[in-house]
Amino acid sequence: MSHTTLCRGILGLVAATLVTPVVAQDDVGVLEEIVVTSTKRQSTLQEIPVAVSVVQVEDIQQSQISDIKDLQSLVPSLRVTQLQSSGNTNFLIRGFGNGANNAGIEPSVGVFVDGVYRSRTSAALGDLPNLERIEVLRGPQSTLFGKNASAGVISIVTAKPDLDQVSGSASLTVGDYSQFIVKGDITGPLSDTVGFSLSGSYNSRDGYYDNLAGGDALGELNRYSARGQLLFAPSDALEVRVIADFDSLDEACCGVANLLNGPTGAIVVGIGGNLVPESPFAYQGYYDFTPVNQFDTGGVSVQFDYDLNDSVSLTSITALRNLDRFDNVDVDFTSAPLLDAAAGNLTDVNIDTLTQEFRLTGSTDRMDWLLGAFFFDEEVEQNTAIRFGPLFRTYADILTSNPAFGGSGLTLIENLGTLGVLPSVPANANFFANGQGNTESAGLDNQALSIFGQIDIELGDRATLTLGANYTEDEKEAFVNVIGDEIFSSLDLTEVGYEFVFLNLTGLPAIPAVLPGFPVEDATARFLSTVPCTPATGAACNPFLGFVPFQFLPQFVDIPNVVENGRSKDDDTTWTIRLAFDVSDNVNMYLGAGTGFKATSWNLSRDSVPFPSDASAVVAAGLTESPFVPGTQFFLKQPGTRSAAPEEATVYEIGLKASWDTVSMNLAIFDQEIENFQLNIFTGAAFSLLNAGTQSTTGAEIDIRWLPTDNFQGTLAATIMDPKYDSFEVAAVPRTLSNPSGVGSLTGATPAGIHELSLTASGRFNFTMGNADGFVRAEYIYEDKIQVVDNIPASIASREVNTVNASIGLAWENGFEAMLWGRNITDDEYLLSAFPSVAQPGSVSGYPNQPRTYGLTVRKYFD
């Protein structure tokens, strides 16, 4: 999108904001006022000078939003990407966000439930509890929400226990794919000063992605949750809220489709496996074992709210949380047993988190103020493994077969190593044997402390100046230990090629006793060892460089070691400044700027690579098992790092908020960038954790609610963005024969996965049928066509969204309700994500969206 087009779009949104009030009528109802707590004090949505979207409980129920992933259908600036397991999910706001696939990477979008921080996205994926609303704060929010809100915040607010009367509800949902959901909640007083609430849910559904090799269909749901609260209000000045919750999930996720069937597809079929080629929306595939996705998450929080006097209040929120997660995924996504079914690619993670927040808030005649402190203490333990299956060696033999080798190139290397003529190859090597692989243990201890404050100063009767600051210190200590018996990835194929060429030139092994007699042949072999084979080179090349893609379990240097201590210590001061002005009683505007911060992320995986500055020291310290020239060994050539440097976000924003009886409109125009944006990109055999230099976006957001009559309400929410990589010189791209390092540049490119135009429009018509009140609701979600991921061309993996959801319901005076609903009723098809197929050079895989679903929900309220 050109800047001219963007400016025209922004002007169009402003025009819509200014002219829409003309259609307002005096003889109809009044829009409901929406209360938010986005600035950690209560305000209305129209008063608060912050870019925030609010989704109310009525919209959540009528749109059949069952978990936080579905929220993106109502908030255009929010995107949720589902990856290879239920727990690997990314939240993005305005195109910024990360955090999946690695327990050492915290998300850039902070998720809070009743003020309690959920440090990983998988800890927020249970079915939504008894809600009041969900607030999505757009742009960096580190001033009030700390170190992991550099892209935004999702704040989930649940209902408090009722101190006045006993009430509750029970609901049952049945739908296609044998979906069955049951929910219940009850609340009421235990005494004049104590209230309680209990809620629970169970949600099951068969999968929609068939495994043609047998086994469970993928995309199933199997989860339950329980939540209990106690509310103590012994006086008007004191309120104590105690919450305990537990969520459990045990599912087979997620269906992966073949987008491009490369040359390896025929080999998979030839060794007895199968796949569905280039049919991304057939919702069918072949898996030799059913993926396992299990996680349990729960915790206890205690919140104290105490009015010290008429103008000063103290809030304390203490929380203890735990997340247990286990995944085992068939990552080749074919029915060929290339990986071991018991430990093909398993991940076992345990995370214990303690958070403590204190806040003092107060006010005077002309000023509101807030002071706070937040403490975070977390321990991460992770065990992972990858083991080859019984047919991986056969698969590799075919891929490395060449008449010049007399068959398998792997067998040739093994045999020559055993004969001693390839000195760098161990004798009696057995590459890719059944059961070989890696077992890894990793962990992370993280402590952080934030001191923050904000002040709102009234400048006359119509203007308010907001100043805020947050100082954060973050310390982390990481370790990764790898035990591996896979030999091939530890070979220096440049060295092996040199020895092979020297052998062909002289008939002798390249050993110190021989080399002085053949200086010309030695130099020739050294040169040719770095030349990849192509039709133009003929035999004057290194024939083994083409095997580099098979070195996806490279030799690993554990951390900490004598060179790398595995520690990081970051500190940063973030700030916020806003000037809000009431143009009239109905319209206010604001100008704002702010910064965000996200601390160092550690790469807790087998893909963790020493920094180039440490490479020579790693070698000099003798931490490798075989000698090599620094910088030429595979594990030092692949992109990626031990850790990613802190993110620093900056946003400049102009906003307008307007509200009349029948129309409300919020407009934000922003220029936002993140320096050192942390990316974790999959390259086909490894995840590369990198800093993306600078990523920026300029855009506009508009949110309109319109009530032209008592019976109809319409909404329109839209986001226009112009994103780009201002600087990204070391990017992860697919490793190829001509680019074995997988290093490239994306500077000046448009970041993939970010829609330039996203919008959601909805309409709800209320009617009466007999003694029942009814409604009809429809919503339309549009996202323009984009490239899905950076390292796969849009011609192979692109996405455009045109989705319609709808529902119709009736409610009777006796508290009984019934609702028919459908999501994606037009069966819109698009890709959630894509990636180079694992160990299948030339092939591309992707995640298709969920197909059409529909069902019936009945609910009974009682009091």
mmCIF file of N, CA, C and O in Angstrom, residues 380-456:
data_model
loop_
_atom_site.group_PDB
_atom_site.id
_atom_site.type_symbol
_atom_site.label_atom_id
_atom_site.label_comp_id
_atom_site.label_asym_id
_atom_site.label_seq_id
_atom_site.Cartn_x
_atom_site.Cartn_y
_atom_site.Cartn_z
ATOM 1 N N VAL A 380 11.486 -21.837 34.860
ATOM 2 C CA VAL A 380 11.096 -22.630 33.694
ATOM 3 C C VAL A 380 11.968 -23.877 33.639
ATOM 4 O O VAL A 380 13.202 -23.781 33.716
ATOM 5 N N GLU A 381 11.327 -25.031 33.512
ATOM 6 C CA GLU A 381 12.041 -26.283 33.273
ATOM 7 C C GLU A 381 11.497 -26.909 31.993
ATOM 8 O O GLU A 381 10.280 -27.038 31.836
ATOM 9 N N GLN A 382 12.395 -27.277 31.102
ATOM 10 C CA GLN A 382 11.971 -27.821 29.817
ATOM 11 C C GLN A 382 12.825 -29.023 29.438
ATOM 12 O O GLN A 382 14.056 -28.978 29.492
ATOM 13 N N ASN A 383 12.156 -30.099 29.047
ATOM 14 C CA ASN A 383 12.828 -31.282 28.517
ATOM 15 C C ASN A 383 12.264 -31.568 27.137
ATOM 16 O O ASN A 383 11.038 -31.624 26.954
ATOM 17 N N THR A 384 13.149 -31.716 26.180
ATOM 18 C CA THR A 384 12.715 -31.982 24.811
ATOM 19 C C THR A 384 13.546 -33.122 24.229
ATOM 20 O O THR A 384 14.619 -33.461 24.738
ATOM 21 N N ALA A 385 13.045 -33.688 23.155
ATOM 22 C CA ALA A 385 13.773 -34.772 22.478
ATOM 23 C C ALA A 385 13.331 -34.855 21.038
ATOM 24 O O ALA A 385 12.198 -34.495 20.689
ATOM 25 N N ILE A 386 14.220 -35.307 20.194
ATOM 26 C CA ILE A 386 13.888 -35.656 18.817
ATOM 27 C C ILE A 386 14.666 -36.922 18.476
ATOM 28 O O ILE A 386 15.875 -37.004 18.710
ATOM 29 N N ARG A 387 13.942 -37.940 17.997
ATOM 30 C CA ARG A 387 14.535 -39.238 17.701
ATOM 31 C C ARG A 387 14.085 -39.706 16.316
ATOM 32 O O ARG A 387 12.914 -39.589 15.959
ATOM 33 N N PHE A 388 15.021 -40.258 15.565
ATOM 34 C CA PHE A 388 14.711 -40.743 14.222
ATOM 35 C C PHE A 388 13.930 -42.046 14.290
ATOM 36 O O PHE A 388 14.129 -42.879 15.175
ATOM 37 N N GLY A 389 13.056 -42.227 13.307
ATOM 38 C CA GLY A 389 12.269 -43.435 13.194
ATOM 39 C C GLY A 389 12.939 -44.466 12.301
ATOM 40 O O GLY A 389 14.030 -44.239 11.747
ATOM 41 N N PRO A 390 12.276 -45.606 12.097
ATOM 42 C CA PRO A 390 12.909 -46.724 11.383
ATOM 43 C C PRO A 390 13.179 -46.480 9.910
ATOM 44 O O PRO A 390 14.021 -47.165 9.318
ATOM 45 N N LEU A 391 12.488 -45.515 9.282
ATOM 46 C CA LEU A 391 12.684 -45.310 7.850
ATOM 47 C C LEU A 391 13.459 -44.048 7.505
ATOM 48 O O LEU A 391 13.603 -43.720 6.325
ATOM 49 N N PHE A 392 13.953 -43.327 8.506
ATOM 50 C CA PHE A 392 14.642 -42.087 8.162
ATOM 51 C C PHE A 392 15.930 -42.372 7.386
ATOM 52 O O PHE A 392 16.256 -41.672 6.424
ATOM 53 N N ARG A 393 16.673 -43.419 7.775
ATOM 54 C CA ARG A 393 17.921 -43.709 7.060
ATOM 55 C C ARG A 393 17.624 -44.091 5.612
ATOM 56 O O ARG A 393 18.330 -43.655 4.685
ATOM 57 N N THR A 394 16.601 -44.890 5.394
ATOM 58 C CA THR A 394 16.235 -45.242 4.022
ATOM 59 C C THR A 394 15.897 -43.992 3.215
ATOM 60 O O THR A 394 16.311 -43.842 2.050
ATOM 61 N N TYR A 395 15.150 -43.085 3.830
ATOM 62 C CA TYR A 395 14.775 -41.819 3.200
ATOM 63 C C TYR A 395 16.037 -41.006 2.856
ATOM 64 O O TYR A 395 16.186 -40.488 1.737
ATOM 65 N N ALA A 396 16.964 -40.921 3.809
ATOM 66 C CA ALA A 396 18.188 -40.152 3.590
ATOM 67 C C ALA A 396 19.074 -40.804 2.538
ATOM 68 O O ALA A 396 19.746 -40.117 1.752
ATOM 69 N N ASP A 397 19.114 -42.131 2.514
ATOM 70 C CA ASP A 397 19.914 -42.824 1.499
ATOM 71 C C ASP A 397 19.457 -42.466 0.090
ATOM 72 O O ASP A 397 20.269 -42.225 -0.812
ATOM 73 N N ILE A 398 18.148 -42.437 -0.112
ATOM 74 C CA ILE A 398 17.614 -42.120 -1.439
ATOM 75 C C ILE A 398 17.949 -40.685 -1.818
ATOM 76 O O ILE A 398 18.347 -40.394 -2.955
ATOM 77 N N LEU A 399 17.804 -39.765 -0.861
ATOM 78 C CA LEU A 399 18.067 -38.360 -1.154
ATOM 79 C C LEU A 399 19.543 -38.101 -1.444
ATOM 80 O O LEU A 399 19.886 -37.142 -2.152
ATOM 81 N N THR A 400 20.430 -38.901 -0.874
ATOM 82 C CA THR A 400 21.861 -38.679 -1.092
ATOM 83 C C THR A 400 22.458 -39.632 -2.119
ATOM 84 O O THR A 400 23.678 -39.714 -2.270
ATOM 85 N N SER A 401 21.578 -40.357 -2.801
ATOM 86 C CA SER A 401 22.064 -41.341 -3.775
ATOM 87 C C SER A 401 22.575 -40.646 -5.034
ATOM 88 O O SER A 401 21.995 -39.656 -5.501
ATOM 89 N N ASN A 402 23.684 -41.186 -5.573
ATOM 90 C CA ASN A 402 24.284 -40.621 -6.780
ATOM 91 C C ASN A 402 25.102 -41.720 -7.445
ATOM 92 O O ASN A 402 25.869 -42.423 -6.776
ATOM 93 N N PRO A 403 24.962 -41.901 -8.764
ATOM 94 C CA PRO A 403 25.763 -42.942 -9.431
ATOM 95 C C PRO A 403 27.258 -42.782 -9.198
ATOM 96 O O PRO A 403 27.999 -43.770 -9.152
ATOM 97 N N ALA A 404 27.710 -41.541 -9.051
ATOM 98 C CA ALA A 404 29.145 -41.323 -8.824
ATOM 99 C C ALA A 404 29.598 -41.893 -7.488
ATOM 100 O O ALA A 404 30.783 -42.175 -7.295
ATOM 101 N N PHE A 405 28.621 -42.014 -6.536
ATOM 102 C CA PHE A 405 28.951 -42.589 -5.237
ATOM 103 C C PHE A 405 28.767 -44.105 -5.220
ATOM 104 O O PHE A 405 29.068 -44.758 -4.231
ATOM 105 N N GLY A 406 28.189 -44.639 -6.272
ATOM 106 C CA GLY A 406 27.860 -46.051 -6.266
ATOM 107 C C GLY A 406 26.660 -46.362 -5.388
ATOM 108 O O GLY A 406 26.472 -47.504 -4.957
ATOM 109 N N GLY A 407 25.835 -45.355 -5.149
ATOM 110 C CA GLY A 407 24.660 -45.537 -4.292
ATOM 111 C C GLY A 407 24.545 -44.393 -3.319
ATOM 112 O O GLY A 407 24.722 -43.216 -3.676
ATOM 113 N N SER A 408 24.301 -44.695 -2.075
ATOM 114 C CA SER A 408 24.073 -43.689 -1.048
ATOM 115 C C SER A 408 25.358 -42.932 -0.729
ATOM 116 O O SER A 408 26.396 -43.534 -0.443
ATOM 117 N N GLY A 409 25.246 -41.590 -0.722
ATOM 118 C CA GLY A 409 26.386 -40.782 -0.309
ATOM 119 C C GLY A 409 26.713 -40.967 1.164
ATOM 120 O O GLY A 409 27.883 -40.884 1.564
ATOM 121 N N LEU A 410 25.684 -41.216 1.982
ATOM 122 C CA LEU A 410 25.926 -41.458 3.402
ATOM 123 C C LEU A 410 26.741 -42.732 3.596
ATOM 124 O O LEU A 410 27.686 -42.778 4.403
ATOM 125 N N THR A 411 26.374 -43.776 2.863
ATOM 126 C CA THR A 411 27.109 -45.045 2.969
ATOM 127 C C THR A 411 28.554 -44.865 2.525
ATOM 128 O O THR A 411 29.478 -45.425 3.135
ATOM 129 N N LEU A 412 28.771 -44.095 1.459
ATOM 130 C CA LEU A 412 30.126 -43.840 0.983
ATOM 131 C C LEU A 412 30.963 -43.164 2.072
ATOM 132 O O LEU A 412 32.113 -43.572 2.327
ATOM 133 N N ILE A 413 30.414 -42.145 2.709
ATOM 134 C CA ILE A 413 31.154 -41.437 3.767
ATOM 135 C C ILE A 413 31.456 -42.393 4.920
ATOM 136 O O ILE A 413 32.572 -42.407 5.457
ATOM 137 N N GLU A 414 30.465 -43.193 5.317
ATOM 138 C CA GLU A 414 30.678 -44.151 6.406
ATOM 139 C C GLU A 414 31.811 -45.123 6.071
ATOM 140 O O GLU A 414 32.710 -45.372 6.895
ATOM 141 N N ASN A 415 31.774 -45.689 4.860
ATOM 142 C CA ASN A 415 32.759 -46.691 4.484
ATOM 143 C C ASN A 415 34.160 -46.099 4.405
ATOM 144 O O ASN A 415 35.143 -46.714 4.879
ATOM 145 N N LEU A 416 34.281 -44.924 3.809
ATOM 146 C CA LEU A 416 35.596 -44.293 3.702
ATOM 147 C C LEU A 416 36.124 -43.872 5.067
ATOM 148 O O LEU A 416 37.337 -43.894 5.311
ATOM 149 N N GLY A 417 35.212 -43.488 5.957
ATOM 150 C CA GLY A 417 35.636 -43.166 7.320
ATOM 151 C C GLY A 417 36.161 -44.394 8.041
ATOM 152 O O GLY A 417 37.166 -44.338 8.767
ATOM 153 N N THR A 418 35.486 -45.513 7.870
ATOM 154 C CA THR A 418 35.927 -46.758 8.508
ATOM 155 C C THR A 418 37.282 -47.211 7.954
ATOM 156 O O THR A 418 38.129 -47.750 8.695
ATOM 157 N N LEU A 419 37.519 -46.966 6.670
ATOM 158 C CA LEU A 419 38.811 -47.313 6.066
ATOM 159 C C LEU A 419 39.927 -46.361 6.488
ATOM 160 O O LEU A 419 41.094 -46.636 6.235
ATOM 161 N N GLY A 420 39.553 -45.242 7.098
ATOM 162 C CA GLY A 420 40.552 -44.309 7.590
ATOM 163 C C GLY A 420 41.033 -43.310 6.575
ATOM 164 O O GLY A 420 41.969 -42.547 6.854
ATOM 165 N N VAL A 421 40.424 -43.270 5.392
ATOM 166 C CA VAL A 421 40.885 -42.335 4.360
ATOM 167 C C VAL A 421 40.143 -40.995 4.419
ATOM 168 O O VAL A 421 40.493 -40.062 3.701
ATOM 169 N N LEU A 422 39.097 -40.901 5.248
ATOM 170 C CA LEU A 422 38.467 -39.617 5.574
ATOM 171 C C LEU A 422 38.688 -39.407 7.074
ATOM 172 O O LEU A 422 37.878 -39.824 7.899
ATOM 173 N N PRO A 423 39.819 -38.797 7.445
ATOM 174 C CA PRO A 423 40.194 -38.733 8.863
ATOM 175 C C PRO A 423 39.182 -38.053 9.768
ATOM 176 O O PRO A 423 39.132 -38.353 10.963
ATOM 177 N N SER A 424 38.391 -37.133 9.228
ATOM 178 C CA SER A 424 37.442 -36.410 10.086
ATOM 179 C C SER A 424 36.163 -37.193 10.342
ATOM 180 O O SER A 424 35.300 -36.739 11.113
ATOM 181 N N VAL A 425 35.996 -38.350 9.709
ATOM 182 C CA VAL A 425 34.794 -39.166 9.885
ATOM 183 C C VAL A 425 35.112 -40.316 10.841
ATOM 184 O O VAL A 425 36.062 -41.082 10.600
ATOM 185 N N PRO A 426 34.358 -40.468 11.930
ATOM 186 C CA PRO A 426 34.631 -41.559 12.870
ATOM 187 C C PRO A 426 34.485 -42.923 12.199
ATOM 188 O O PRO A 426 33.641 -43.122 11.318
ATOM 189 N N ALA A 427 35.329 -43.884 12.620
ATOM 190 C CA ALA A 427 35.225 -45.245 12.105
ATOM 191 C C ALA A 427 33.935 -45.884 12.588
ATOM 192 O O ALA A 427 33.445 -45.598 13.685
ATOM 193 N N ASN A 428 33.358 -46.721 11.753
ATOM 194 C CA ASN A 428 32.140 -47.471 12.083
ATOM 195 C C ASN A 428 30.951 -46.557 12.395
ATOM 196 O O ASN A 428 30.089 -46.908 13.194
ATOM 197 N N ALA A 429 30.936 -45.400 11.758
ATOM 198 C CA ALA A 429 29.796 -44.492 11.946
ATOM 199 C C ALA A 429 28.534 -45.109 11.361
ATOM 200 O O ALA A 429 28.580 -45.835 10.359
ATOM 201 N N ASN A 430 27.424 -44.811 11.990
ATOM 202 C CA ASN A 430 26.119 -45.309 11.521
ATOM 203 C C ASN A 430 25.144 -44.143 11.550
ATOM 204 O O ASN A 430 24.533 -43.854 12.579
ATOM 205 N N PHE A 431 25.019 -43.446 10.429
ATOM 206 C CA PHE A 431 24.240 -42.215 10.377
ATOM 207 C C PHE A 431 22.733 -42.506 10.412
ATOM 208 O O PHE A 431 22.244 -43.413 9.735
ATOM 209 N N PHE A 432 22.005 -41.710 11.176
ATOM 210 C CA PHE A 432 20.529 -41.695 11.180
ATOM 211 C C PHE A 432 19.936 -43.062 11.500
ATOM 212 O O PHE A 432 18.902 -43.449 10.934
ATOM 213 N N ALA A 433 20.524 -43.780 12.408
ATOM 214 C CA ALA A 433 19.983 -45.081 12.813
ATOM 215 C C ALA A 433 18.703 -44.884 13.619
ATOM 216 O O ALA A 433 18.500 -43.841 14.262
ATOM 217 N N ASN A 434 17.834 -45.887 13.574
ATOM 218 C CA ASN A 434 16.576 -45.837 14.309
ATOM 219 C C ASN A 434 16.856 -45.573 15.790
ATOM 220 O O ASN A 434 17.632 -46.281 16.430
ATOM 221 N N GLY A 435 16.215 -44.523 16.333
ATOM 222 C CA GLY A 435 16.376 -44.184 17.749
ATOM 223 C C GLY A 435 17.433 -43.157 18.026
ATOM 224 O O GLY A 435 17.493 -42.609 19.143
ATOM 225 N N GLN A 436 18.327 -42.863 17.046
ATOM 226 C CA GLN A 436 19.320 -41.825 17.269
ATOM 227 C C GLN A 436 18.646 -40.459 17.326
ATOM 228 O O GLN A 436 17.579 -40.244 16.764
ATOM 229 N N GLY A 437 19.318 -39.529 17.973
ATOM 230 C CA GLY A 437 18.796 -38.172 18.042
ATOM 231 C C GLY A 437 19.369 -37.428 19.218
ATOM 232 O O GLY A 437 20.463 -37.710 19.707
ATOM 233 N N ASN A 438 18.606 -36.477 19.697
ATOM 234 C CA ASN A 438 19.025 -35.623 20.799
ATOM 235 C C ASN A 438 18.015 -35.680 21.932
ATOM 236 O O ASN A 438 16.802 -35.809 21.700
ATOM 237 N N THR A 439 18.513 -35.545 23.139
ATOM 238 C CA THR A 439 17.684 -35.291 24.321
ATOM 239 C C THR A 439 18.215 -34.021 24.977
ATOM 240 O O THR A 439 19.431 -33.904 25.183
ATOM 241 N N GLU A 440 17.324 -33.100 25.255
ATOM 242 C CA GLU A 440 17.764 -31.810 25.794
ATOM 243 C C GLU A 440 17.043 -31.490 27.094
ATOM 244 O O GLU A 440 15.864 -31.800 27.260
ATOM 245 N N SER A 441 17.768 -30.877 27.999
ATOM 246 C CA SER A 441 17.166 -30.293 29.195
ATOM 247 C C SER A 441 17.574 -28.836 29.243
ATOM 248 O O SER A 441 18.729 -28.491 28.936
ATOM 249 N N ALA A 442 16.632 -27.991 29.581
ATOM 250 C CA ALA A 442 16.889 -26.548 29.602
ATOM 251 C C ALA A 442 16.088 -25.916 30.721
ATOM 252 O O ALA A 442 15.124 -26.495 31.243
ATOM 253 N N GLY A 443 16.488 -24.728 31.093
ATOM 254 C CA GLY A 443 15.765 -24.032 32.149
ATOM 255 C C GLY A 443 16.076 -22.555 32.152
ATOM 256 O O GLY A 443 17.035 -22.090 31.510
ATOM 257 N N LEU A 444 15.254 -21.825 32.872
ATOM 258 C CA LEU A 444 15.395 -20.369 32.935
ATOM 259 C C LEU A 444 14.866 -19.885 34.275
ATOM 260 O O LEU A 444 13.740 -20.213 34.662
ATOM 261 N N ASP A 445 15.693 -19.140 35.001
ATOM 262 C CA ASP A 445 15.252 -18.431 36.201
ATOM 263 C C ASP A 445 15.184 -16.958 35.867
ATOM 264 O O ASP A 445 16.144 -16.387 35.324
ATOM 265 N N ASN A 446 14.069 -16.336 36.189
ATOM 266 C CA ASN A 446 13.823 -14.952 35.790
ATOM 267 C C ASN A 446 13.244 -14.174 36.964
ATOM 268 O O ASN A 446 12.234 -14.573 37.550
ATOM 269 N N GLN A 447 13.913 -13.086 37.311
ATOM 270 C CA GLN A 447 13.384 -12.159 38.313
ATOM 271 C C GLN A 447 13.344 -10.761 37.704
ATOM 272 O O GLN A 447 14.274 -10.362 36.992
ATOM 273 N N ALA A 448 12.255 -10.072 37.969
ATOM 274 C CA ALA A 448 12.106 -8.713 37.439
ATOM 275 C C ALA A 448 11.396 -7.842 38.459
ATOM 276 O O ALA A 448 10.543 -8.320 39.221
ATOM 277 N N LEU A 449 11.762 -6.577 38.465
ATOM 278 C CA LEU A 449 11.129 -5.604 39.348
ATOM 279 C C LEU A 449 10.856 -4.341 38.550
ATOM 280 O O LEU A 449 11.729 -3.836 37.842
ATOM 281 N N SER A 450 9.627 -3.845 38.674
ATOM 282 C CA SER A 450 9.234 -2.599 38.005
ATOM 283 C C SER A 450 8.715 -1.613 39.041
ATOM 284 O O SER A 450 7.949 -1.992 39.937
ATOM 285 N N ILE A 451 9.112 -0.364 38.897
ATOM 286 C CA ILE A 451 8.563 0.746 39.681
ATOM 287 C C ILE A 451 7.926 1.692 38.674
ATOM 288 O O ILE A 451 8.572 2.113 37.709
ATOM 289 N N PHE A 452 6.649 2.015 38.865
ATOM 290 C CA PHE A 452 5.962 2.816 37.854
ATOM 291 C C PHE A 452 5.060 3.858 38.495
ATOM 292 O O PHE A 452 4.667 3.751 39.676
ATOM 293 N N GLY A 453 4.741 4.861 37.720
ATOM 294 C CA GLY A 453 3.854 5.915 38.186
ATOM 295 C C GLY A 453 3.232 6.661 37.028
ATOM 296 O O GLY A 453 3.768 6.678 35.912
ATOM 297 N N GLN A 454 2.090 7.241 37.272
ATOM 298 C CA GLN A 454 1.401 8.030 36.252
ATOM 299 C C GLN A 454 0.604 9.129 36.940
ATOM 300 O O GLN A 454 0.050 8.913 38.024
ATOM 301 N N ILE A 455 0.547 10.283 36.295
ATOM 302 C CA ILE A 455 -0.163 11.417 36.861
ATOM 303 C C ILE A 455 -0.987 12.085 35.767
ATOM 304 O O ILE A 455 -0.522 12.238 34.630
ATOM 305 N N ASP A 456 -2.223 12.415 36.067
ATOM 306 C CA ASP A 456 -3.115 13.137 35.160
ATOM 307 C C ASP A 456 -3.369 14.510 35.764
ATOM 308 O O ASP A 456 -3.945 14.628 36.861
#
